[in-house]
CSV table of C-alpha atoms in Angstrom, one decimal:
chain,number,residue,atom,x,y,z
A,1,MET,CA,29.4,-10.1,-6.8
A,2,ARG,CA,26.1,-8.1,-6.5
A,3,LYS,CA,27.8,-5.2,-8.0
A,4,LYS,CA,28.9,-7.8,-10.7
A,5,LEU,CA,25.8,-9.9,-11.4
A,6,ILE,CA,22.9,-8.2,-10.1
A,7,GLY,CA,21.7,-4.8,-12.3
A,8,GLN,CA,22.4,-1.8,-10.2
A,9,SER,CA,18.9,-0.5,-10.4
A,10,CYS,CA,18.1,-3.2,-8.0
A,11,ARG,CA,19.3,-1.3,-5.0
A,12,LEU,CA,19.3,-2.6,-1.7
A,13,PHE,CA,18.2,-1.5,1.6
A,14,PHE,CA,20.6,1.0,3.3
A,15,SER,CA,23.0,1.1,0.4
A,16,GLU,CA,25.7,2.6,2.1
A,17,ASP,CA,26.0,0.1,4.5
A,18,PRO,CA,23.7,-2.4,3.6
A,19,VAL,CA,23.0,-5.2,6.1
A,20,LYS,CA,23.4,-9.1,5.0
A,21,ILE,CA,20.2,-11.1,6.4
A,22,VAL,CA,20.5,-14.8,7.0
A,23,ARG,CA,17.3,-16.1,8.8
A,24,ALA,CA,14.1,-14.3,10.1
A,25,ARG,CA,11.4,-14.9,12.2
A,26,GLY,CA,8.5,-13.3,13.1
A,27,GLN,CA,9.1,-9.5,13.4
A,28,TYR,CA,12.7,-10.4,13.4
A,29,LEU,CA,15.6,-10.7,11.0
A,30,TYR,CA,19.4,-11.7,11.7
A,31,ASP,CA,22.4,-10.8,10.0
A,32,GLU,CA,25.7,-13.4,9.5
A,33,ASN,CA,26.7,-12.0,12.7
A,34,GLY,CA,23.9,-12.8,14.8
A,35,THR,CA,22.5,-9.3,15.2
A,36,ARG,CA,18.9,-9.1,15.7
A,37,TYR,CA,16.6,-6.0,13.9
A,38,LEU,CA,13.4,-5.0,14.3
A,39,ASP,CA,11.4,-5.2,11.1
A,40,CYS,CA,9.4,-2.1,10.5
A,41,ILE,CA,9.3,-2.5,6.7
A,42,SER,CA,8.0,-6.0,5.7
A,43,ASN,CA,4.1,-5.8,5.2
A,44,VAL,CA,5.2,-8.8,2.7
A,45,GLN,CA,5.7,-11.2,5.4
A,46,HIS,CA,2.3,-10.7,6.8
A,47,VAL,CA,1.9,-12.9,9.6
A,48,GLY,CA,5.4,-13.1,10.2
A,49,HIS,CA,8.6,-14.4,8.8
A,50,CYS,CA,8.6,-17.9,8.2
A,51,HIS,CA,5.3,-18.7,10.3
A,52,PRO,CA,5.8,-22.4,11.1
A,53,ALA,CA,1.8,-23.1,9.9
A,54,VAL,CA,2.7,-21.3,6.5
A,55,THR,CA,6.5,-23.4,5.8
A,56,LYS,CA,4.5,-26.5,7.1
A,57,ALA,CA,1.6,-25.8,4.7
A,58,ALA,CA,3.9,-25.3,1.9
A,59,ALA,CA,6.4,-27.9,2.3
A,60,ALA,CA,2.8,-30.7,2.3
A,61,GLN,CA,1.5,-29.5,-0.6
A,62,MET,CA,4.7,-29.1,-2.7
A,63,GLU,CA,5.7,-32.7,-1.4
A,64,LEU,CA,2.1,-34.2,-2.8
A,65,LEU,CA,1.2,-32.0,-6.1
A,66,ASN,CA,2.3,-28.7,-7.4
A,67,THR,CA,0.6,-28.6,-10.8
A,68,ASN,CA,-1.0,-25.7,-13.5
A,69,SER,CA,-4.4,-24.7,-12.3
A,70,ARG,CA,-6.2,-26.1,-15.4
A,71,PHE,CA,-6.5,-29.4,-13.9
A,72,LEU,CA,-9.1,-29.4,-11.6
A,73,HIS,CA,-7.5,-28.9,-7.6
A,74,ASP,CA,-9.4,-28.2,-4.2
A,75,ASN,CA,-7.2,-25.2,-3.3
A,76,ILE,CA,-8.0,-23.0,-5.8
A,77,VAL,CA,-12.0,-23.2,-5.1
A,78,HIS,CA,-11.3,-23.3,-1.3
A,79,TYR,CA,-9.1,-20.8,-0.9
A,80,ALA,CA,-11.3,-18.5,-3.5
A,81,ASP,CA,-14.4,-19.3,-1.3
A,82,ARG,CA,-12.5,-18.4,2.2
A,83,LEU,CA,-11.6,-14.9,0.0
A,84,SER,CA,-15.3,-14.4,-1.1
A,85,ALA,CA,-16.4,-14.4,2.5
A,86,SER,CA,-14.1,-11.6,3.6
A,87,LEU,CA,-15.7,-9.3,0.5
A,88,PRO,CA,-18.5,-7.5,-0.3
A,89,ASP,CA,-21.4,-10.5,-1.9
A,90,LYS,CA,-20.7,-8.9,-5.4
A,91,LEU,CA,-17.0,-9.4,-6.0
A,92,CYS,CA,-17.3,-12.8,-6.4
A,93,VAL,CA,-15.2,-14.0,-9.3
A,94,PHE,CA,-11.4,-14.6,-8.7
A,95,TYR,CA,-8.1,-14.8,-11.3
A,96,PHE,CA,-5.2,-15.7,-9.4
A,97,VAL,CA,-1.7,-14.3,-10.5
A,98,ASN,CA,1.4,-14.3,-9.0
A,99,SER,CA,2.1,-10.8,-8.0
A,100,GLY,CA,0.1,-7.2,-7.4
A,101,SER,CA,2.0,-5.9,-10.8
A,102,GLU,CA,0.2,-9.0,-12.6
A,103,ALA,CA,-2.9,-8.1,-10.9
A,104,ASN,CA,-3.2,-4.6,-11.2
A,105,ASP,CA,-2.4,-5.5,-15.7
A,106,LEU,CA,-5.2,-8.0,-15.5
A,107,ALA,CA,-7.5,-5.5,-13.8
A,108,LEU,CA,-6.7,-2.6,-16.3
A,109,ARG,CA,-7.8,-5.5,-18.8
A,110,LEU,CA,-10.7,-6.4,-17.2
A,111,ALA,CA,-12.0,-2.6,-17.0
A,112,ARG,CA,-11.1,-1.9,-20.5
A,113,GLN,CA,-13.0,-5.0,-21.9
A,114,TYR,CA,-16.0,-4.1,-19.7
A,115,SER,CA,-16.1,-0.3,-20.3
A,116,GLN,CA,-15.0,-0.4,-24.1
A,117,HIS,CA,-12.8,2.9,-23.2
A,118,GLU,CA,-9.2,3.0,-22.8
A,119,ASP,CA,-8.7,5.9,-20.4
A,120,VAL,CA,-7.1,5.8,-16.9
A,121,ILE,CA,-7.9,8.0,-14.3
A,122,VAL,CA,-4.9,7.7,-11.3
A,123,LEU,CA,-3.8,9.7,-8.0
A,124,GLU,CA,-0.9,12.1,-8.2
A,125,HIS,CA,2.1,10.0,-6.9
A,126,ALA,CA,0.4,6.8,-7.5
A,127,TYR,CA,2.3,3.4,-7.9
A,128,HIS,CA,0.8,0.4,-9.3
A,129,GLY,CA,3.4,-1.8,-10.5
A,130,HIS,CA,6.7,-2.5,-12.7
A,131,LEU,CA,5.3,-4.0,-15.8
A,132,THR,CA,5.0,-1.5,-18.7
A,133,SER,CA,1.6,-0.7,-18.8
A,134,LEU,CA,1.5,-0.1,-15.1
A,135,ILE,CA,4.7,2.3,-15.1
A,136,ASP,CA,2.0,4.3,-17.4
A,137,ILE,CA,-0.4,5.0,-15.2
A,138,SER,CA,2.2,5.4,-11.8
A,139,PRO,CA,3.1,8.8,-11.9
A,140,TYR,CA,5.7,7.9,-9.2
A,141,LYS,CA,7.6,6.2,-12.1
A,142,PHE,CA,6.8,8.0,-15.4
A,143,ARG,CA,7.3,11.6,-13.7
A,144,LYS,CA,10.7,10.3,-13.5
A,145,LEU,CA,10.5,8.9,-16.7
A,146,GLY,CA,9.8,12.1,-18.6
A,147,GLY,CA,6.7,11.1,-20.3
A,148,GLN,CA,2.9,10.8,-19.6
A,149,LYS,CA,0.4,9.1,-21.9
A,150,GLU,CA,-2.2,10.9,-23.6
A,151,TRP,CA,-4.8,8.1,-21.9
A,152,VAL,CA,-3.4,8.9,-18.7
A,153,HIS,CA,-5.2,11.2,-16.7
A,154,VAL,CA,-4.1,12.5,-13.1
A,155,ALA,CA,-6.2,13.4,-10.2
A,156,PRO,CA,-4.4,15.4,-7.0
A,157,LEU,CA,-3.8,13.0,-4.3
A,158,PRO,CA,-6.3,13.1,-1.3
A,159,ASP,CA,-3.9,14.6,1.3
A,160,THR,CA,-5.5,16.3,4.0
A,161,TYR,CA,-2.1,17.1,5.5
A,162,ARG,CA,-0.6,18.9,2.2
A,163,GLY,CA,-2.8,18.6,-0.2
A,164,ARG,CA,-5.5,20.9,-2.0
A,165,TYR,CA,-8.1,20.7,0.6
A,166,GLN,CA,-6.3,19.7,4.4
A,167,GLU,CA,-7.6,19.6,7.6
A,168,ASP,CA,-9.3,22.5,7.9
A,169,HIS,CA,-11.4,22.4,4.9
A,170,VAL,CA,-15.3,22.0,5.5
A,171,ASP,CA,-15.5,18.9,3.5
A,172,PRO,CA,-12.8,17.5,1.8
A,173,ALA,CA,-13.9,14.5,0.3
A,174,GLN,CA,-16.3,16.2,-1.6
A,175,GLY,CA,-13.3,18.7,-2.9
A,176,TYR,CA,-10.8,16.0,-4.2
A,177,ALA,CA,-14.3,14.1,-5.5
A,178,ASP,CA,-14.7,17.0,-7.6
A,179,THR,CA,-11.5,17.4,-8.8
A,180,VAL,CA,-12.3,14.0,-10.3
A,181,LYS,CA,-15.3,15.0,-11.9
A,182,ASP,CA,-13.6,18.4,-13.1
A,183,LEU,CA,-10.7,16.0,-14.5
A,184,ILE,CA,-13.9,13.1,-16.5
A,185,GLU,CA,-15.0,16.5,-18.0
A,186,GLU,CA,-12.0,17.8,-19.3
A,187,VAL,CA,-11.5,14.1,-20.8
A,188,HIS,CA,-14.7,14.2,-22.6
A,189,LYS,CA,-14.4,17.4,-24.3
A,190,LYS,CA,-11.2,15.7,-25.6
A,191,GLY,CA,-13.5,13.1,-27.0
A,192,ARG,CA,-12.5,10.5,-24.6
A,193,LYS,CA,-13.7,8.3,-22.2
A,194,ILE,CA,-12.7,6.5,-19.4
A,195,SER,CA,-12.2,3.1,-18.6
A,196,ALA,CA,-11.5,3.2,-14.9
A,197,PHE,CA,-10.3,5.2,-11.9
A,198,PHE,CA,-7.5,3.5,-10.5
A,199,ALA,CA,-6.5,4.0,-6.2
A,200,GLU,CA,-4.6,2.6,-3.6
A,201,SER,CA,-7.0,2.4,-0.7
A,202,LEU,CA,-4.6,4.0,1.6
A,203,PRO,CA,-1.7,5.7,-1.0
A,204,SER,CA,1.4,4.2,0.1
A,205,VAL,CA,4.2,5.6,-1.7
A,206,GLY,CA,2.0,8.7,-1.6
A,207,GLY,CA,3.0,9.4,1.8
A,208,GLN,CA,1.0,6.4,4.1
A,209,ILE,CA,-2.0,8.9,3.5
A,210,ILE,CA,-4.9,8.0,4.7
A,211,LEU,CA,-7.9,9.2,2.4
A,212,PRO,CA,-10.9,11.5,3.6
A,213,SER,CA,-14.4,9.3,4.8
A,214,GLY,CA,-16.7,9.4,1.7
A,215,TYR,CA,-14.1,10.3,-0.6
A,216,CYS,CA,-14.4,6.9,-2.8
A,217,GLN,CA,-18.0,6.6,-3.0
A,218,LYS,CA,-18.2,10.1,-3.8
A,219,VAL,CA,-15.6,9.0,-6.7
A,220,ALA,CA,-17.5,6.3,-7.9
A,221,GLU,CA,-21.0,7.2,-7.9
A,222,CYS,CA,-23.2,9.7,-10.3
A,223,CYS,CA,-24.7,12.7,-7.7
A,224,GLN,CA,-28.3,11.9,-9.6
A,225,SER,CA,-29.6,14.3,-7.3
A,226,LEU,CA,-28.1,17.8,-9.1
A,227,THR,CA,-29.5,19.0,-12.1
A,228,PRO,CA,-27.4,18.2,-14.6
A,229,ALA,CA,-26.0,15.0,-13.0
A,230,LYS,CA,-22.4,15.4,-12.5
A,231,LEU,CA,-20.3,12.8,-13.5
A,232,TYR,CA,-17.8,10.8,-11.8
A,233,VAL,CA,-16.4,7.5,-12.4
A,234,HIS,CA,-19.7,5.1,-12.8
A,235,ALA,CA,-22.0,7.7,-14.5
A,236,ALA,CA,-18.7,8.1,-17.3
A,237,GLY,CA,-19.1,4.5,-18.2
A,238,GLY,CA,-15.7,3.6,-16.1
A,239,VAL,CA,-15.4,1.5,-13.0
A,240,PHE,CA,-13.5,2.0,-10.0
A,241,VAL,CA,-10.5,-0.6,-9.1
A,242,ALA,CA,-9.5,-0.5,-5.9
A,243,ASP,CA,-5.3,-1.8,-5.8
A,244,GLU,CA,-5.0,-3.3,-1.9
A,245,VAL,CA,-2.1,-5.0,-2.6
A,246,GLN,CA,-0.2,-2.9,0.3
A,247,THR,CA,-3.0,-2.5,3.2
A,248,GLY,CA,-5.9,-5.3,2.6
A,249,PHE,CA,-5.6,-8.7,4.5
A,250,GLY,CA,-6.7,-6.8,8.1
A,251,ARG,CA,-3.6,-4.5,8.0
A,252,VAL,CA,-5.4,-1.5,8.7
A,253,GLY,CA,-7.1,-3.1,11.9
A,254,SER,CA,-10.5,-1.8,11.7
A,255,HIS,CA,-11.4,-3.8,8.6
A,256,PHE,CA,-9.9,-6.4,6.6
A,257,TRP,CA,-9.8,-4.4,3.4
A,258,GLY,CA,-8.6,-1.1,3.3
A,259,PHE,CA,-11.3,-0.1,1.0
A,260,GLN,CA,-14.1,-0.8,3.8
A,261,LEU,CA,-12.3,2.4,5.7
A,262,GLN,CA,-14.6,4.3,3.3
A,263,GLY,CA,-18.0,2.9,4.6
A,264,GLU,CA,-20.3,-0.1,4.6
A,265,ASP,CA,-22.1,1.6,1.4
A,266,PHE,CA,-18.8,1.5,-0.6
A,267,CYS,CA,-17.9,-1.2,-3.1
A,268,PRO,CA,-15.3,-1.3,-5.6
A,269,ASP,CA,-15.9,-2.9,-8.8
A,270,ILE,CA,-12.2,-4.9,-9.0
A,271,VAL,CA,-10.2,-5.4,-5.9
A,272,THR,CA,-6.8,-6.4,-6.6
A,273,MET,CA,-4.4,-7.8,-3.9
A,274,GLY,CA,-1.0,-9.5,-3.5
A,275,LYS,CA,2.2,-8.5,-0.9
A,276,PRO,CA,0.7,-10.3,1.8
A,277,MET,CA,-1.2,-12.9,0.6
A,278,GLY,CA,1.3,-15.5,0.5
A,279,ASN,CA,3.6,-14.3,3.5
A,280,GLY,CA,6.7,-13.8,0.8
A,281,HIS,CA,5.6,-16.2,-1.3
A,282,PRO,CA,4.5,-15.0,-5.3
A,283,LEU,CA,0.3,-15.0,-4.7
A,284,ALA,CA,-1.7,-12.3,-6.2
A,285,CYS,CA,-5.3,-11.7,-6.8
A,286,VAL,CA,-7.8,-10.0,-9.3
A,287,ALA,CA,-11.7,-9.7,-7.3
A,288,THR,CA,-14.5,-8.7,-9.7
A,289,THR,CA,-18.3,-9.0,-10.3
A,290,GLN,CA,-20.2,-11.4,-12.3
A,291,GLU,CA,-20.3,-8.7,-15.0
A,292,ILE,CA,-17.2,-7.7,-15.7
A,293,ALA,CA,-15.7,-11.3,-15.6
A,294,GLY,CA,-18.4,-12.0,-18.5
A,295,ALA,CA,-17.4,-9.4,-20.4
A,296,PHE,CA,-13.8,-10.1,-20.1
A,297,THR,CA,-15.3,-13.4,-21.3
A,298,ALA,CA,-17.2,-12.8,-23.9
A,299,ASN,CA,-14.4,-11.5,-25.8
A,300,GLY,CA,-13.5,-15.0,-26.7
A,301,VAL,CA,-9.7,-14.8,-25.7
A,302,GLU,CA,-8.8,-17.6,-23.3
A,303,TYR,CA,-7.2,-16.6,-20.1
A,304,PHE,CA,-4.9,-18.7,-17.9
A,305,ASN,CA,-2.0,-18.2,-16.1
A,306,THR,CA,0.5,-20.9,-15.7
A,307,PHE,CA,1.4,-20.4,-11.9
A,308,GLY,CA,-1.2,-18.7,-10.7
A,309,GLY,CA,-3.4,-20.6,-8.1
A,310,ASN,CA,-1.7,-23.0,-8.2
A,311,PRO,CA,-1.8,-26.1,-5.5
A,312,VAL,CA,1.1,-25.0,-3.3
A,313,SER,CA,0.5,-21.0,-3.8
A,314,CYS,CA,-3.1,-21.8,-2.8
A,315,ALA,CA,-2.3,-23.9,0.4
A,316,ILE,CA,-0.3,-21.4,2.0
A,317,GLY,CA,-3.1,-18.7,0.7
A,318,LEU,CA,-5.1,-20.5,3.4
A,319,ALA,CA,-2.7,-21.1,5.7
A,320,VAL,CA,-2.2,-17.3,6.3
A,321,LEU,CA,-5.8,-17.3,6.2
A,322,ASP,CA,-6.0,-19.7,9.2
A,323,VAL,CA,-3.3,-17.8,11.3
A,324,LEU,CA,-5.0,-14.1,10.9
A,325,GLU,CA,-7.6,-16.0,12.3
A,326,GLU,CA,-6.3,-18.2,15.6
A,327,GLU,CA,-3.9,-15.8,16.4
A,328,ASN,CA,-6.2,-12.6,15.9
A,329,LEU,CA,-3.7,-10.7,14.1
A,330,GLN,CA,-6.1,-7.8,12.6
A,331,GLY,CA,-6.7,-7.1,16.1
A,332,ASN,CA,-3.4,-7.0,17.2
A,333,ALA,CA,-3.1,-4.2,14.1
A,334,TYR,CA,-5.8,-2.3,15.8
A,335,LYS,CA,-4.7,-2.7,19.2
A,336,VAL,CA,-0.9,-1.8,18.7
A,337,GLY,CA,-1.1,-0.1,15.4
A,338,GLY,CA,-3.2,2.4,17.5
A,339,TYR,CA,-0.8,2.3,20.3
A,340,LEU,CA,2.1,3.1,18.2
A,341,LYS,CA,0.3,6.3,16.9
A,342,ASP,CA,-0.2,7.2,20.4
A,343,LEU,CA,3.6,7.0,21.1
A,344,LEU,CA,4.3,9.0,17.9
A,345,ARG,CA,2.0,12.0,18.6
A,346,GLY,CA,3.4,12.4,21.8
A,347,LEU,CA,6.4,12.6,20.8
A,348,LYS,CA,4.7,15.1,18.4
A,349,ALA,CA,4.4,17.1,21.0
A,350,LYS,CA,8.0,16.7,22.3
A,351,HIS,CA,9.3,17.5,18.7
A,352,ALA,CA,8.7,20.2,16.4
A,353,ILE,CA,10.8,18.3,13.5
A,354,ILE,CA,7.0,16.0,13.7
A,355,GLY,CA,4.7,17.6,11.6
A,356,ASP,CA,2.0,15.2,11.4
A,357,VAL,CA,1.2,11.5,12.5
A,358,ARG,CA,-1.6,9.5,10.5
A,359,GLY,CA,-2.6,5.7,10.1
A,360,ALA,CA,-5.0,2.9,10.6
A,361,GLY,CA,-3.9,-0.2,12.1
A,362,LEU,CA,-0.5,-1.0,11.2
A,363,PHE,CA,0.2,1.2,8.5
A,364,VAL,CA,1.1,4.3,9.9
A,365,GLY,CA,3.1,7.0,8.7
A,366,MET,CA,5.2,10.0,10.6
A,367,GLU,CA,6.1,12.7,8.5
A,368,LEU,CA,8.8,15.1,9.4
A,369,VAL,CA,9.0,18.8,8.7
A,370,THR,CA,11.1,21.8,9.0
A,371,ASP,CA,8.7,24.4,9.5
A,372,ARG,CA,5.4,23.2,11.0
A,373,LYS,CA,3.2,26.0,9.0
A,374,GLU,CA,4.9,25.9,5.8
A,375,ARG,CA,5.4,22.0,6.1
A,376,THR,CA,8.5,22.0,4.3
A,377,PRO,CA,9.6,18.2,4.2
A,378,ALA,CA,12.5,17.3,6.3
A,379,THR,CA,13.8,14.9,3.8
A,380,GLU,CA,17.3,15.0,4.7
A,381,ALA,CA,16.6,14.5,8.4
A,382,ALA,CA,13.7,11.6,7.5
A,383,ALA,CA,16.9,9.9,6.0
A,384,GLU,CA,19.3,10.6,8.8
A,385,LEU,CA,17.0,9.1,11.3
A,386,VAL,CA,16.2,5.9,9.1
A,387,ARG,CA,20.2,5.5,9.3
A,388,ARG,CA,20.5,6.0,12.9
A,389,LEU,CA,17.4,3.5,13.7
A,390,LYS,CA,19.4,1.0,11.7
A,391,ASN,CA,21.9,1.3,13.8
A,392,GLU,CA,19.9,0.7,16.7
A,393,GLN,CA,19.0,-2.5,14.7
A,394,ILE,CA,15.8,-1.2,13.7
A,395,CYS,CA,14.7,-1.5,10.1
A,396,ILE,CA,12.6,1.3,8.6
A,397,SER,CA,12.3,3.5,5.7
A,398,THR,CA,10.7,6.3,4.3
A,399,ASP,CA,8.3,7.7,1.3
A,400,GLY,CA,6.4,9.9,0.2
A,401,PRO,CA,6.6,13.0,-2.9
A,402,GLY,CA,9.2,14.3,-0.7
A,403,GLU,CA,11.0,11.3,0.9
A,404,ASN,CA,10.2,12.7,4.5
A,405,VAL,CA,7.2,10.8,5.5
A,406,VAL,CA,8.9,7.9,8.1
A,407,LYS,CA,6.6,4.4,7.0
A,408,PHE,CA,5.4,1.8,9.2
A,409,LYS,CA,4.4,-1.3,7.8
A,410,PRO,CA,5.8,-4.6,9.8
A,411,PRO,CA,4.5,-8.0,9.9
A,412,MET,CA,1.3,-8.1,11.8
A,413,CYS,CA,3.0,-10.1,14.9
A,414,PHE,CA,4.4,-6.4,15.7
A,415,SER,CA,3.9,-6.0,19.9
A,416,ALA,CA,3.4,-3.2,22.0
A,417,ALA,CA,6.3,-3.8,23.2
A,418,ASP,CA,8.0,-3.5,19.7
A,419,ALA,CA,5.7,0.1,19.3
A,420,GLU,CA,8.0,1.2,23.0
A,421,LEU,CA,11.5,0.1,21.7
A,422,VAL,CA,10.8,2.5,18.5
A,423,ALA,CA,9.2,5.3,19.8
A,424,GLU,CA,11.9,5.0,22.8
A,425,LYS,CA,14.8,5.5,20.0
A,426,ILE,CA,13.1,7.6,17.9
A,427,ASP,CA,12.9,9.9,21.0
A,428,HIS,CA,16.2,9.5,21.6
A,429,ILE,CA,17.5,10.2,18.5
A,430,LEU,CA,15.4,13.2,17.4
A,431,THR,CA,16.3,14.5,21.2
A,432,GLU,CA,20.1,14.0,20.2
A,433,THR,CA,19.9,15.8,16.7
A,434,SER,CA,17.3,19.0,18.0
A,435,CYS,CA,20.0,21.2,17.5
A,436,PRO,CA,19.0,23.6,14.1
A,437,ARG,CA,22.7,22.8,12.7
A,438,GLN,CA,22.6,19.0,13.2
A,439,LEU,CA,19.0,18.7,12.1
A,440,ASN,CA,19.6,19.6,8.2
A,441,GLY,CA,18.1,22.7,8.2
A,442,MET,CA,15.3,22.1,10.5
A,443,GLN,CA,14.2,26.1,11.6
A,444,THR,CA,12.7,24.8,15.0
A,445,PRO,CA,14.2,22.7,18.1
A,446,GLY,CA,12.0,19.8,19.5
A,447,LEU,CA,9.6,21.1,21.6
A,448,GLY,CA,10.6,20.7,25.3
A,449,ASP,CA,14.7,19.8,24.4
A,450,ASN,CA,17.2,21.7,25.0
A,451,CYS,CA,18.6,23.2,21.9
A,452,CYS,CA,22.8,23.4,21.6
A,453,SER,CA,22.5,21.7,25.2
């Protein structure tokens, strides 16, 4: 029935042998036979699948009222007030929408109205959503479709593992920031102007990338001490948009927002948020400054969103914030995420196919390579690992330009015992497949393993 009725581009997880999930709770999924799977994929179900406090809040508000946000209601302003407390003071105006794609599309409109410019700078392999406007600024998509708009400019992904400036570079943050400066100068030579620099605070589709510290601040600001001053985003008249659709709401552990990893002196001009906000309910938001919001209002065109910010959505959003605080899930992300990275780094010392382990909180990537020196993506081996883990009742997936980064973005209630189970199963699978003939082109057996034994 699915093949007949649903568009075939809407792909399933584990498409060769898909799983039919009929219920879920916490970090666990259950199929129609009652088999339990550990969910390492669903960062949308942020505080855990079907959290009782969230479902209770949703049902209670739905029984009472759900209507257009153009009527006065307490929930929308209470929720905006709670969100504002987690953000820098200047990010104090909120627009509620229904998805991360809607949020990023609105951020693009805000940036263009405020700057009165059109062009956008994005990072290589970025993904910002499925609307036409966002496909246009998502190299991950438009590279496959064979077209880059003249107003879109692509900067190198600040990947210190396999990018232009790697971990041994004296200042990778400055190096990558200067690639943006150079790009802006090229744009100006063409007689064009920048409206925005768009970046995920931690690029996910790009391969679970942790941006070098200080990169965002350097990209945003003009170095006035230099003569002549170098043009970065603000000096070029543009705004900095931080896409937090994947990484916000405490996932990075040490901070509530991913952009805060860049330091206290960095604040984006616009922040977009989505997936985790509603714990699976469609809820998203754009936060920005009074100045940018004022320019958007001044265009004379009313903005409204029929469902964005409705009483039920905001009741759910408030419940998610309550659960995050009451169950200290940000603290759990910091503790368990750190433990998971330690376990995976232990596996790296044992298995040569693991080239890098990186992450923050419960946003973790394990990159598989066929050769550590060349850092050649072990794409097939990564796909095989995902397939084998699924057979062990662990749901996980891959990302990155080479589809060789095994990514971990589980619900925030993920436990230390869950981390141990995942590491144990990965170790077992990599040990079993440590022979080069079994690892789809792997050149070196796992360190400490007996090849072909």
